Amino acid sequence: DKRSLERFQKRVVDLARAVGMGEERIKDISLLAQFHDIGNVSIRDRILHKPGDLTLEEFAEIQKHSDIGHRIAQSAPDLIHISDYILKHHEWWNGNGYPLGLKGDAIPLESRIIAIVDAYEAMTHARPHHSPMSKREVIKELNKCAGTQFDPYLIEKFIEIVGK
């Protein structure tokens, strides 16, 4: 819904500002916040909204969304410049993400920011497969994933922001 998108965008922009991103890049990351999951249009609703665990086949289908989103953005003149960030927003700091297995600073800063805020939003709000976690639980989880899934410096900055 509109409110959750605005909340998501605000958190993304707050983190981008906290790490000193310039205004031009802030405009781009704000646009990215709106369109990072555009590839989800290709995923069947029964998989997107499935209450239980995903099968390996279903997870493989979900993993295609960043590549499909990248291709959609490549074909939209207003989104071409953020298409690379869409492709890479599920890469992990330790190289275990998808679709390319990028690691550390090889992952664009914009994609690393989106990944953190996306995880935070997913954990703090109800989803078909889980109920929301408390802010304290989420911060503990984010700290646990710093250095593996997420950029540890960005996690530190993000926790400063949401901890207020």
mmCIF file of C-alpha atoms in Angstrom:
data_model
loop_
_atom_site.group_PDB
_atom_site.id
_atom_site.type_symbol
_atom_site.label_atom_id
_atom_site.label_comp_id
_atom_site.label_asym_id
_atom_site.label_seq_id
_atom_site.Cartn_x
_atom_site.Cartn_y
_atom_site.Cartn_z
ATOM 1 C CA ASP A 1 0.000 0.000 0.000
ATOM 2 C CA LYS A 2 0.904 3.662 -0.344
ATOM 3 C CA ARG A 3 1.791 4.211 3.334
ATOM 4 C CA SER A 4 4.206 1.284 3.483
ATOM 5 C CA LEU A 5 5.874 2.442 0.246
ATOM 6 C CA GLU A 6 6.300 5.949 1.687
ATOM 7 C CA ARG A 7 7.705 4.519 4.933
ATOM 8 C CA PHE A 8 10.081 2.287 2.958
ATOM 9 C CA GLN A 9 11.237 5.200 0.776
ATOM 10 C CA LYS A 10 11.783 7.428 3.807
ATOM 11 C CA ARG A 11 13.940 4.793 5.549
ATOM 12 C CA VAL A 12 15.973 4.236 2.361
ATOM 13 C CA VAL A 13 16.560 7.982 1.929
ATOM 14 C CA ASP A 14 17.405 8.409 5.637
ATOM 15 C CA LEU A 15 20.069 5.703 5.406
ATOM 16 C CA ALA A 16 21.415 7.109 2.130
ATOM 17 C CA ARG A 17 21.740 10.553 3.739
ATOM 18 C CA ALA A 18 23.348 9.062 6.870
ATOM 19 C CA VAL A 19 26.153 7.624 4.742
ATOM 20 C CA GLY A 20 26.655 10.907 2.872
ATOM 21 C CA MET A 21 25.024 10.096 -0.454
ATOM 22 C CA GLY A 22 24.600 13.185 -2.669
ATOM 23 C CA GLU A 23 21.217 14.584 -3.708
ATOM 24 C CA GLU A 24 21.373 13.203 -7.278
ATOM 25 C CA ARG A 25 21.969 9.676 -5.983
ATOM 26 C CA ILE A 26 19.275 10.213 -3.323
ATOM 27 C CA LYS A 27 16.770 10.915 -6.112
ATOM 28 C CA ASP A 28 17.841 7.690 -7.824
ATOM 29 C CA ILE A 29 17.664 5.562 -4.666
ATOM 30 C CA SER A 30 14.221 6.986 -3.914
ATOM 31 C CA LEU A 31 13.115 5.819 -7.372
ATOM 32 C CA LEU A 32 14.812 2.473 -6.730
ATOM 33 C CA ALA A 33 12.842 2.140 -3.476
ATOM 34 C CA GLN A 34 9.661 2.322 -5.581
ATOM 35 C CA PHE A 35 10.753 -0.130 -8.281
ATOM 36 C CA HIS A 36 13.279 -2.572 -6.733
ATOM 37 C CA ASP A 37 10.698 -5.391 -6.719
ATOM 38 C CA ILE A 38 9.104 -4.637 -10.103
ATOM 39 C CA GLY A 39 10.140 -8.140 -11.187
ATOM 40 C CA ASN A 40 7.601 -9.563 -8.720
ATOM 41 C CA VAL A 41 4.973 -9.064 -11.435
ATOM 42 C CA SER A 42 6.354 -12.279 -12.942
ATOM 43 C CA ILE A 43 5.805 -14.372 -9.800
ATOM 44 C CA ARG A 44 2.517 -16.207 -9.355
ATOM 45 C CA ASP A 45 0.423 -14.834 -6.485
ATOM 46 C CA ARG A 46 0.107 -18.236 -4.844
ATOM 47 C CA ILE A 47 3.909 -18.254 -4.411
ATOM 48 C CA LEU A 48 4.226 -14.581 -3.403
ATOM 49 C CA HIS A 49 1.543 -14.953 -0.749
ATOM 50 C CA LYS A 50 2.220 -18.538 0.323
ATOM 51 C CA PRO A 51 1.874 -18.891 4.107
ATOM 52 C CA GLY A 52 4.319 -21.789 4.601
ATOM 53 C CA ASP A 53 7.859 -22.549 3.483
ATOM 54 C CA LEU A 54 8.673 -22.393 -0.207
ATOM 55 C CA THR A 55 9.733 -25.469 -2.174
ATOM 56 C CA LEU A 56 13.091 -25.276 -3.972
ATOM 57 C CA GLU A 57 11.227 -24.736 -7.262
ATOM 58 C CA GLU A 58 9.176 -21.889 -5.781
ATOM 59 C CA PHE A 59 12.279 -20.275 -4.297
ATOM 60 C CA ALA A 60 14.008 -20.525 -7.693
ATOM 61 C CA GLU A 61 11.029 -18.726 -9.242
ATOM 62 C CA ILE A 62 11.229 -15.965 -6.599
ATOM 63 C CA GLN A 63 14.952 -15.582 -7.268
ATOM 64 C CA LYS A 64 14.220 -14.745 -10.910
ATOM 65 C CA HIS A 65 12.444 -11.503 -9.909
ATOM 66 C CA SER A 66 15.616 -9.416 -9.680
ATOM 67 C CA ASP A 67 16.723 -10.479 -13.179
ATOM 68 C CA ILE A 68 13.230 -9.941 -14.600
ATOM 69 C CA GLY A 69 13.000 -6.561 -12.833
ATOM 70 C CA HIS A 70 16.365 -5.640 -14.340
ATOM 71 C CA ARG A 71 15.085 -6.463 -17.838
ATOM 72 C CA ILE A 72 11.853 -4.510 -17.286
ATOM 73 C CA ALA A 73 13.843 -1.484 -16.073
ATOM 74 C CA GLN A 74 16.201 -1.775 -19.060
ATOM 75 C CA SER A 75 13.206 -1.334 -21.361
ATOM 76 C CA ALA A 76 11.846 1.730 -19.504
ATOM 77 C CA PRO A 77 13.789 4.931 -20.330
ATOM 78 C CA ASP A 78 13.097 6.443 -16.887
ATOM 79 C CA LEU A 79 14.418 3.354 -15.096
ATOM 80 C CA ILE A 80 17.460 2.324 -17.169
ATOM 81 C CA HIS A 81 19.855 4.123 -14.808
ATOM 82 C CA ILE A 82 18.644 2.124 -11.775
ATOM 83 C CA SER A 83 18.321 -1.260 -13.542
ATOM 84 C CA ASP A 84 21.718 -2.470 -12.275
ATOM 85 C CA TYR A 85 20.669 -1.786 -8.672
ATOM 86 C CA ILE A 86 17.443 -3.736 -9.213
ATOM 87 C CA LEU A 87 19.463 -6.696 -10.509
ATOM 88 C CA LYS A 88 21.792 -6.669 -7.496
ATOM 89 C CA HIS A 89 19.517 -5.933 -4.514
ATOM 90 C CA HIS A 90 19.590 -9.573 -3.327
ATOM 91 C CA GLU A 91 23.361 -9.935 -3.368
ATOM 92 C CA TRP A 92 24.923 -10.704 0.013
ATOM 93 C CA TRP A 93 27.928 -9.018 1.603
ATOM 94 C CA ASN A 94 29.661 -12.433 1.873
ATOM 95 C CA GLY A 95 28.944 -13.430 -1.758
ATOM 96 C CA ASN A 96 26.148 -15.924 -0.984
ATOM 97 C CA GLY A 97 23.334 -13.848 -2.529
ATOM 98 C CA TYR A 98 21.821 -13.939 -6.004
ATOM 99 C CA PRO A 99 21.780 -13.680 -9.015
ATOM 100 C CA LEU A 100 25.510 -12.998 -9.536
ATOM 101 C CA GLY A 101 27.139 -13.986 -6.241
ATOM 102 C CA LEU A 102 28.748 -10.550 -5.862
ATOM 103 C CA LYS A 103 30.599 -9.796 -2.642
ATOM 104 C CA GLY A 104 31.329 -6.708 -0.509
ATOM 105 C CA ASP A 105 31.918 -3.443 -2.324
ATOM 106 C CA ALA A 106 31.278 -5.138 -5.688
ATOM 107 C CA ILE A 107 27.603 -4.744 -4.755
ATOM 108 C CA PRO A 108 26.426 -1.190 -5.485
ATOM 109 C CA LEU A 109 25.813 0.922 -2.363
ATOM 110 C CA GLU A 110 22.241 1.568 -3.532
ATOM 111 C CA SER A 111 21.510 -2.173 -3.692
ATOM 112 C CA ARG A 112 23.067 -2.762 -0.254
ATOM 113 C CA ILE A 113 20.874 -0.039 1.271
ATOM 114 C CA ILE A 114 17.686 -1.406 -0.324
ATOM 115 C CA ALA A 115 18.507 -4.921 0.961
ATOM 116 C CA ILE A 116 18.744 -3.745 4.575
ATOM 117 C CA VAL A 117 15.596 -1.624 4.568
ATOM 118 C CA ASP A 118 13.698 -4.348 2.695
ATOM 119 C CA ALA A 119 14.667 -6.932 5.330
ATOM 120 C CA TYR A 120 13.735 -4.540 8.141
ATOM 121 C CA GLU A 121 10.310 -3.869 6.619
ATOM 122 C CA ALA A 122 9.703 -7.579 6.010
ATOM 123 C CA MET A 123 10.549 -8.456 9.618
ATOM 124 C CA THR A 124 8.628 -5.605 11.299
ATOM 125 C CA HIS A 125 5.394 -6.116 9.341
ATOM 126 C CA ALA A 126 3.117 -9.139 9.036
ATOM 127 C CA ARG A 127 3.637 -11.360 6.008
ATOM 128 C CA PRO A 128 1.713 -14.470 4.938
ATOM 129 C CA HIS A 129 4.434 -16.718 6.422
ATOM 130 C CA HIS A 130 5.191 -14.844 9.682
ATOM 131 C CA SER A 131 3.890 -12.317 12.176
ATOM 132 C CA PRO A 132 5.810 -9.085 12.821
ATOM 133 C CA MET A 133 8.856 -9.114 15.087
ATOM 134 C CA SER A 134 9.543 -6.455 17.711
ATOM 135 C CA LYS A 135 12.020 -3.706 16.864
ATOM 136 C CA ARG A 136 14.428 -5.180 19.429
ATOM 137 C CA GLU A 137 14.241 -8.643 17.818
ATOM 138 C CA VAL A 138 14.756 -7.153 14.357
ATOM 139 C CA ILE A 139 17.803 -5.140 15.458
ATOM 140 C CA LYS A 140 19.263 -8.311 16.993
ATOM 141 C CA GLU A 141 18.635 -10.184 13.719
ATOM 142 C CA LEU A 142 20.168 -7.403 11.594
ATOM 143 C CA ASN A 143 23.259 -7.373 13.832
ATOM 144 C CA LYS A 144 23.494 -11.156 13.471
ATOM 145 C CA CYS A 145 23.459 -10.807 9.658
ATOM 146 C CA ALA A 146 25.994 -7.948 9.541
ATOM 147 C CA GLY A 147 29.057 -9.166 7.661
ATOM 148 C CA THR A 148 27.235 -12.098 6.066
ATOM 149 C CA GLN A 149 24.054 -10.901 4.379
ATOM 150 C CA PHE A 150 24.526 -7.173 4.985
ATOM 151 C CA ASP A 151 27.255 -4.533 4.864
ATOM 152 C CA PRO A 152 28.270 -4.178 8.548
ATOM 153 C CA TYR A 153 28.885 -0.415 8.279
ATOM 154 C CA LEU A 154 25.416 0.155 6.802
ATOM 155 C CA ILE A 155 23.831 -2.019 9.505
ATOM 156 C CA GLU A 156 25.493 0.112 12.166
ATOM 157 C CA LYS A 157 24.206 3.329 10.545
ATOM 158 C CA PHE A 158 20.714 1.893 10.010
ATOM 159 C CA ILE A 159 20.403 0.763 13.633
ATOM 160 C CA GLU A 160 21.385 4.277 14.743
ATOM 161 C CA ILE A 161 18.489 5.617 12.622
ATOM 162 C CA VAL A 162 15.762 3.126 13.634
ATOM 163 C CA GLY A 163 16.958 3.013 17.233
ATOM 164 C CA LYS A 164 15.925 6.650 17.738
#
